Amino acid sequence: MTPPETTHDWSRTVDVDHLELIRRTPEAFAPGGITHLVLEVLAYAAEEADSREGGMAVVTLHSDGSISVADDGRGTDTRLDADGRPTRKPVIATKDLRFFDEPSAVLPDGHLRRGMSVAAALSEWVTHTNRRGNGSWTQRYEHAIPVTDLTPIADDGTTGTTVHFLPIPQLQPLSDLPMKIGEHLSVAVRRP
């Protein structure tokens, strides 16, 4: 049985047409460049922080040009399917049903929020790591397509989500981020 739709369509893990639309016109979906991608991921972290009356996220710029956003929220919704296998809300490779087709939210860069799939579609790769009360796992995507299954990882007593991604070269150089390689930027996350 497919879980009910929430913010994403749980009946599919990848929406190739949706991802291709974003990739064809990166300037339309990430007009703020790399900073916009970071803000898309932070907006999702802010929603997750709502379950805890606020939280923190750490943005890190890595030496290979990749960026990670790690939050201390409840973790991405994960449920067991009819066969007892974990399935997670498909936030990386499907459209956000609330914002994509009828954008109504604006991010701090002044551009429309469309969802985390924008960051994934405009990245060479993404690693989505999730820690939740009912289990922890990681999954890798290349060009927003999963290349691994959900891989269980050891619980460490925390909850939260880490999205680590390498933006496509068209969105670089990294000079639009207000930080240096190896720096960590801690951000309080909460929805207004």
PDB file of C-alpha atoms in Angstrom:
ATOM      1  CA  MET A   1       0.000   0.000   0.000  1.00  0.00           C
ATOM      2  CA  THR A   2       1.315   3.434  -0.923  1.00  0.00           C
ATOM      3  CA  PRO A   3       1.339   5.967   1.924  1.00  0.00           C
ATOM      4  CA  PRO A   4      -0.979   8.937   1.413  1.00  0.00           C
ATOM      5  CA  GLU A   5       0.367  11.914  -0.480  1.00  0.00           C
ATOM      6  CA  THR A   6       1.742  14.560   1.805  1.00  0.00           C
ATOM      7  CA  THR A   7       4.153  16.990   0.256  1.00  0.00           C
ATOM      8  CA  HIS A   8       5.248  14.497  -2.430  1.00  0.00           C
ATOM      9  CA  ASP A   9       3.734  11.640  -4.436  1.00  0.00           C
ATOM     10  CA  TRP A  10       4.790   8.476  -2.564  1.00  0.00           C
ATOM     11  CA  SER A  11       3.762   6.230  -5.476  1.00  0.00           C
ATOM     12  CA  ARG A  12       6.978   7.012  -7.365  1.00  0.00           C
ATOM     13  CA  THR A  13      10.581   7.465  -6.298  1.00  0.00           C
ATOM     14  CA  VAL A  14      11.717   9.350  -9.410  1.00  0.00           C
ATOM     15  CA  ASP A  15       9.911  11.713 -11.781  1.00  0.00           C
ATOM     16  CA  VAL A  16      12.261  11.862 -14.781  1.00  0.00           C
ATOM     17  CA  ASP A  17      10.146  14.373 -16.728  1.00  0.00           C
ATOM     18  CA  HIS A  18      10.107  16.720 -13.737  1.00  0.00           C
ATOM     19  CA  LEU A  19      13.887  16.495 -13.305  1.00  0.00           C
ATOM     20  CA  GLU A  20      14.503  17.047 -17.027  1.00  0.00           C
ATOM     21  CA  LEU A  21      12.356  20.191 -16.987  1.00  0.00           C
ATOM     22  CA  ILE A  22      14.534  21.653 -14.228  1.00  0.00           C
ATOM     23  CA  ARG A  23      17.780  20.660 -15.975  1.00  0.00           C
ATOM     24  CA  ARG A  24      16.710  22.258 -19.282  1.00  0.00           C
ATOM     25  CA  THR A  25      16.363  25.703 -17.698  1.00  0.00           C
ATOM     26  CA  PRO A  26      18.533  25.981 -14.592  1.00  0.00           C
ATOM     27  CA  GLU A  27      18.332  29.775 -14.692  1.00  0.00           C
ATOM     28  CA  ALA A  28      14.553  29.572 -14.237  1.00  0.00           C
ATOM     29  CA  PHE A  29      14.657  27.213 -11.262  1.00  0.00           C
ATOM     30  CA  ALA A  30      17.830  28.430  -9.552  1.00  0.00           C
ATOM     31  CA  PRO A  31      18.048  32.126 -10.455  1.00  0.00           C
ATOM     32  CA  GLY A  32      20.141  32.691  -7.351  1.00  0.00           C
ATOM     33  CA  GLY A  33      22.650  30.029  -8.426  1.00  0.00           C
ATOM     34  CA  ILE A  34      24.238  27.868  -5.752  1.00  0.00           C
ATOM     35  CA  THR A  35      22.882  30.038  -2.959  1.00  0.00           C
ATOM     36  CA  HIS A  36      19.355  29.275  -4.176  1.00  0.00           C
ATOM     37  CA  LEU A  37      20.046  25.524  -4.019  1.00  0.00           C
ATOM     38  CA  VAL A  38      21.245  25.858  -0.425  1.00  0.00           C
ATOM     39  CA  LEU A  39      18.106  27.840   0.435  1.00  0.00           C
ATOM     40  CA  GLU A  40      15.870  25.155  -1.100  1.00  0.00           C
ATOM     41  CA  VAL A  41      17.473  22.553   1.175  1.00  0.00           C
ATOM     42  CA  LEU A  42      17.350  24.871   4.210  1.00  0.00           C
ATOM     43  CA  ALA A  43      13.623  25.506   3.610  1.00  0.00           C
ATOM     44  CA  TYR A  44      12.988  21.784   3.950  1.00  0.00           C
ATOM     45  CA  ALA A  45      15.137  21.702   7.103  1.00  0.00           C
ATOM     46  CA  ALA A  46      13.054  24.554   8.531  1.00  0.00           C
ATOM     47  CA  GLU A  47       9.882  22.532   8.010  1.00  0.00           C
ATOM     48  CA  GLU A  48      11.397  19.558   9.778  1.00  0.00           C
ATOM     49  CA  ALA A  49      12.486  21.822  12.647  1.00  0.00           C
ATOM     50  CA  ASP A  50       8.840  22.761  13.166  1.00  0.00           C
ATOM     51  CA  SER A  51       8.325  19.376  14.794  1.00  0.00           C
ATOM     52  CA  ARG A  52      10.790  20.455  17.495  1.00  0.00           C
ATOM     53  CA  GLU A  53       9.880  24.143  17.891  1.00  0.00           C
ATOM     54  CA  GLY A  54      12.944  25.139  15.871  1.00  0.00           C
ATOM     55  CA  GLY A  55      16.376  23.725  15.283  1.00  0.00           C
ATOM     56  CA  MET A  56      19.792  24.190  13.778  1.00  0.00           C
ATOM     57  CA  ALA A  57      21.334  23.403  10.432  1.00  0.00           C
ATOM     58  CA  VAL A  58      24.996  23.423   9.546  1.00  0.00           C
ATOM     59  CA  VAL A  59      26.016  24.366   6.009  1.00  0.00           C
ATOM     60  CA  THR A  60      29.491  23.221   4.982  1.00  0.00           C
ATOM     61  CA  LEU A  61      31.407  24.066   1.813  1.00  0.00           C
ATOM     62  CA  HIS A  62      33.738  21.154   1.018  1.00  0.00           C
ATOM     63  CA  SER A  63      37.060  21.303  -0.845  1.00  0.00           C
ATOM     64  CA  ASP A  64      35.628  19.457  -3.876  1.00  0.00           C
ATOM     65  CA  GLY A  65      33.014  22.195  -4.352  1.00  0.00           C
ATOM     66  CA  SER A  66      30.230  20.168  -2.787  1.00  0.00           C
ATOM     67  CA  ILE A  67      27.957  21.526  -0.081  1.00  0.00           C
ATOM     68  CA  SER A  68      26.294  19.755   2.811  1.00  0.00           C
ATOM     69  CA  VAL A  69      23.318  20.908   4.837  1.00  0.00           C
ATOM     70  CA  ALA A  70      22.849  18.928   8.050  1.00  0.00           C
ATOM     71  CA  ASP A  71      19.882  19.599  10.311  1.00  0.00           C
ATOM     72  CA  ASP A  72      18.763  18.307  13.688  1.00  0.00           C
ATOM     73  CA  GLY A  73      15.086  17.863  12.771  1.00  0.00           C
ATOM     74  CA  ARG A  74      13.028  14.693  13.011  1.00  0.00           C
ATOM     75  CA  GLY A  75      14.450  13.251   9.766  1.00  0.00           C
ATOM     76  CA  THR A  76      12.757  12.597   6.449  1.00  0.00           C
ATOM     77  CA  ASP A  77       9.525  10.619   6.775  1.00  0.00           C
ATOM     78  CA  THR A  78      10.293   6.907   6.365  1.00  0.00           C
ATOM     79  CA  ARG A  79       7.767   4.080   6.489  1.00  0.00           C
ATOM     80  CA  LEU A  80       7.726   0.345   5.876  1.00  0.00           C
ATOM     81  CA  ASP A  81       6.030  -0.935   2.727  1.00  0.00           C
ATOM     82  CA  ALA A  82       3.774  -4.017   2.591  1.00  0.00           C
ATOM     83  CA  ASP A  83       6.860  -6.252   2.433  1.00  0.00           C
ATOM     84  CA  GLY A  84       8.497  -4.621   5.451  1.00  0.00           C
ATOM     85  CA  ARG A  85      11.089  -2.707   3.399  1.00  0.00           C
ATOM     86  CA  PRO A  86      11.774   0.914   4.296  1.00  0.00           C
ATOM     87  CA  THR A  87      10.485   3.535   1.906  1.00  0.00           C
ATOM     88  CA  ARG A  88      11.061   7.242   2.325  1.00  0.00           C
ATOM     89  CA  LYS A  89       9.240  10.344   1.235  1.00  0.00           C
ATOM     90  CA  PRO A  90      10.681  11.012  -2.248  1.00  0.00           C
ATOM     91  CA  VAL A  91      11.854  14.568  -1.574  1.00  0.00           C
ATOM     92  CA  ILE A  92      14.967  14.362  -3.759  1.00  0.00           C
ATOM     93  CA  ALA A  93      13.654  13.183  -7.135  1.00  0.00           C
ATOM     94  CA  THR A  94       9.973  14.160  -7.315  1.00  0.00           C
ATOM     95  CA  LYS A  95       8.189  17.495  -7.307  1.00  0.00           C
ATOM     96  CA  ASP A  96       7.030  19.195  -4.151  1.00  0.00           C
ATOM     97  CA  LEU A  97       3.255  19.158  -4.640  1.00  0.00           C
ATOM     98  CA  ARG A  98       2.827  22.363  -2.658  1.00  0.00           C
ATOM     99  CA  PHE A  99       5.252  24.647  -4.469  1.00  0.00           C
ATOM    100  CA  PHE A 100       6.425  23.382  -7.821  1.00  0.00           C
ATOM    101  CA  ASP A 101       3.456  23.896 -10.145  1.00  0.00           C
ATOM    102  CA  GLU A 102       1.926  26.802  -8.256  1.00  0.00           C
ATOM    103  CA  PRO A 103       4.782  28.471  -6.411  1.00  0.00           C
ATOM    104  CA  SER A 104       3.557  30.556  -3.516  1.00  0.00           C
ATOM    105  CA  ALA A 105       6.560  30.741  -1.215  1.00  0.00           C
ATOM    106  CA  VAL A 106       9.566  33.014  -1.634  1.00  0.00           C
ATOM    107  CA  LEU A 107      13.013  32.130  -0.287  1.00  0.00           C
ATOM    108  CA  PRO A 108      15.309  34.691   1.393  1.00  0.00           C
ATOM    109  CA  ASP A 109      17.066  35.341  -1.942  1.00  0.00           C
ATOM    110  CA  GLY A 110      13.777  36.758  -3.264  1.00  0.00           C
ATOM    111  CA  HIS A 111      13.201  33.859  -5.672  1.00  0.00           C
ATOM    112  CA  LEU A 112      10.398  31.297  -5.665  1.00  0.00           C
ATOM    113  CA  ARG A 113      10.617  28.108  -3.661  1.00  0.00           C
ATOM    114  CA  ARG A 114      10.099  25.009  -5.815  1.00  0.00           C
ATOM    115  CA  GLY A 115      11.413  22.174  -3.609  1.00  0.00           C
ATOM    116  CA  MET A 116      14.473  20.125  -2.873  1.00  0.00           C
ATOM    117  CA  SER A 117      14.265  18.374  -6.247  1.00  0.00           C
ATOM    118  CA  VAL A 118      15.618  21.598  -7.765  1.00  0.00           C
ATOM    119  CA  ALA A 119      18.858  21.169  -5.799  1.00  0.00           C
ATOM    120  CA  ALA A 120      19.064  17.499  -6.797  1.00  0.00           C
ATOM    121  CA  ALA A 121      18.299  18.042 -10.488  1.00  0.00           C
ATOM    122  CA  LEU A 122      20.957  20.769 -10.683  1.00  0.00           C
ATOM    123  CA  SER A 123      23.627  18.670  -8.974  1.00  0.00           C
ATOM    124  CA  GLU A 124      26.095  16.102 -10.276  1.00  0.00           C
ATOM    125  CA  TRP A 125      25.363  13.947  -7.223  1.00  0.00           C
ATOM    126  CA  VAL A 126      23.462  14.018  -3.953  1.00  0.00           C
ATOM    127  CA  THR A 127      23.829  11.894  -0.855  1.00  0.00           C
ATOM    128  CA  HIS A 128      20.734  11.932   1.356  1.00  0.00           C
ATOM    129  CA  THR A 129      21.419  10.674   4.890  1.00  0.00           C
ATOM    130  CA  ASN A 130      18.556  10.341   7.295  1.00  0.00           C
ATOM    131  CA  ARG A 131      18.386   9.650  11.011  1.00  0.00           C
ATOM    132  CA  ARG A 132      14.910   9.042  12.375  1.00  0.00           C
ATOM    133  CA  GLY A 133      13.428   7.338  15.404  1.00  0.00           C
ATOM    134  CA  ASN A 134      12.486   4.287  13.316  1.00  0.00           C
ATOM    135  CA  GLY A 135      15.880   3.824  11.645  1.00  0.00           C
ATOM    136  CA  SER A 136      18.747   5.501   9.838  1.00  0.00           C
ATOM    137  CA  TRP A 137      19.889   5.160   6.243  1.00  0.00           C
ATOM    138  CA  THR A 138      21.734   6.828   3.401  1.00  0.00           C
ATOM    139  CA  GLN A 139      21.138   6.893  -0.358  1.00  0.00           C
ATOM    140  CA  ARG A 140      23.182   8.276  -3.256  1.00  0.00           C
ATOM    141  CA  TYR A 141      21.785   9.919  -6.382  1.00  0.00           C
ATOM    142  CA  GLU A 142      23.563  10.904  -9.589  1.00  0.00           C
ATOM    143  CA  HIS A 143      21.841  13.618 -11.627  1.00  0.00           C
ATOM    144  CA  ALA A 144      18.907  13.130  -9.191  1.00  0.00           C
ATOM    145  CA  ILE A 145      18.495   9.433 -10.063  1.00  0.00           C
ATOM    146  CA  PRO A 146      19.057   6.928  -7.215  1.00  0.00           C
ATOM    147  CA  VAL A 147      22.149   4.808  -7.830  1.00  0.00           C
ATOM    148  CA  THR A 148      21.933   2.936  -4.517  1.00  0.00           C
ATOM    149  CA  ASP A 149      19.093   1.538  -2.457  1.00  0.00           C
ATOM    150  CA  LEU A 150      18.374   2.882   1.001  1.00  0.00           C
ATOM    151  CA  THR A 151      21.437   1.639   2.865  1.00  0.00           C
ATOM    152  CA  PRO A 152      20.961   1.207   6.619  1.00  0.00           C
ATOM    153  CA  ILE A 153      23.473   2.981   8.841  1.00  0.00           C
ATOM    154  CA  ALA A 154      24.028   2.642  12.575  1.00  0.00           C
ATOM    155  CA  ASP A 155      21.795   4.755  14.780  1.00  0.00           C
ATOM    156  CA  ASP A 156      23.756   7.256  16.841  1.00  0.00           C
ATOM    157  CA  GLY A 157      20.935   8.483  19.075  1.00  0.00           C
ATOM    158  CA  THR A 158      20.266  11.615  17.002  1.00  0.00           C
ATOM    159  CA  THR A 159      17.668  12.561  14.413  1.00  0.00           C
ATOM    160  CA  GLY A 160      18.014  14.767  11.374  1.00  0.00           C
ATOM    161  CA  THR A 161      18.765  14.898   7.690  1.00  0.00           C
ATOM    162  CA  THR A 162      21.972  15.630   5.810  1.00  0.00           C
ATOM    163  CA  VAL A 163      21.801  16.539   2.136  1.00  0.00           C
ATOM    164  CA  HIS A 164      25.277  16.634   0.572  1.00  0.00           C
ATOM    165  CA  PHE A 165      25.412  17.734  -3.080  1.00  0.00           C
ATOM    166  CA  LEU A 166      27.774  18.855  -5.832  1.00  0.00           C
ATOM    167  CA  PRO A 167      26.150  21.590  -7.960  1.00  0.00           C
ATOM    168  CA  ILE A 168      26.470  21.317 -11.740  1.00  0.00           C
ATOM    169  CA  PRO A 169      29.350  23.344 -13.236  1.00  0.00           C
ATOM    170  CA  GLN A 170      26.952  25.852 -14.868  1.00  0.00           C
ATOM    171  CA  LEU A 171      26.098  27.130 -11.367  1.00  0.00           C
ATOM    172  CA  GLN A 172      29.682  27.615 -10.305  1.00  0.00           C
ATOM    173  CA  PRO A 173      31.998  29.330  -9.301  1.00  0.00           C
ATOM    174  CA  LEU A 174      31.289  29.131  -5.617  1.00  0.00           C
ATOM    175  CA  SER A 175      31.891  32.831  -5.083  1.00  0.00           C
ATOM    176  CA  ASP A 176      28.191  33.495  -4.492  1.00  0.00           C
ATOM    177  CA  LEU A 177      28.281  31.674  -1.150  1.00  0.00           C
ATOM    178  CA  PRO A 178      29.207  33.807   1.879  1.00  0.00           C
ATOM    179  CA  MET A 179      31.753  31.277   3.171  1.00  0.00           C
ATOM    180  CA  LYS A 180      35.124  29.730   2.429  1.00  0.00           C
ATOM    181  CA  ILE A 181      36.045  26.122   1.691  1.00  0.00           C
ATOM    182  CA  GLY A 182      36.074  24.067   4.878  1.00  0.00           C
ATOM    183  CA  GLU A 183      33.971  26.604   6.752  1.00  0.00           C
ATOM    184  CA  HIS A 184      30.795  25.662   8.561  1.00  0.00           C
ATOM    185  CA  LEU A 185      27.904  28.069   8.817  1.00  0.00           C
ATOM    186  CA  SER A 186      25.373  27.343  11.581  1.00  0.00           C
ATOM    187  CA  VAL A 187      21.861  28.550  10.845  1.00  0.00           C
ATOM    188  CA  ALA A 188      18.821  28.635  13.118  1.00  0.00           C
ATOM    189  CA  VAL A 189      15.990  27.083  11.131  1.00  0.00           C
ATOM    190  CA  ARG A 190      12.313  27.677  11.692  1.00  0.00           C
ATOM    191  CA  ARG A 191       9.390  28.655   9.550  1.00  0.00           C
ATOM    192  CA  PRO A 192       8.147  32.225   9.952  1.00  0.00           C
TER     193      PRO A 192
END
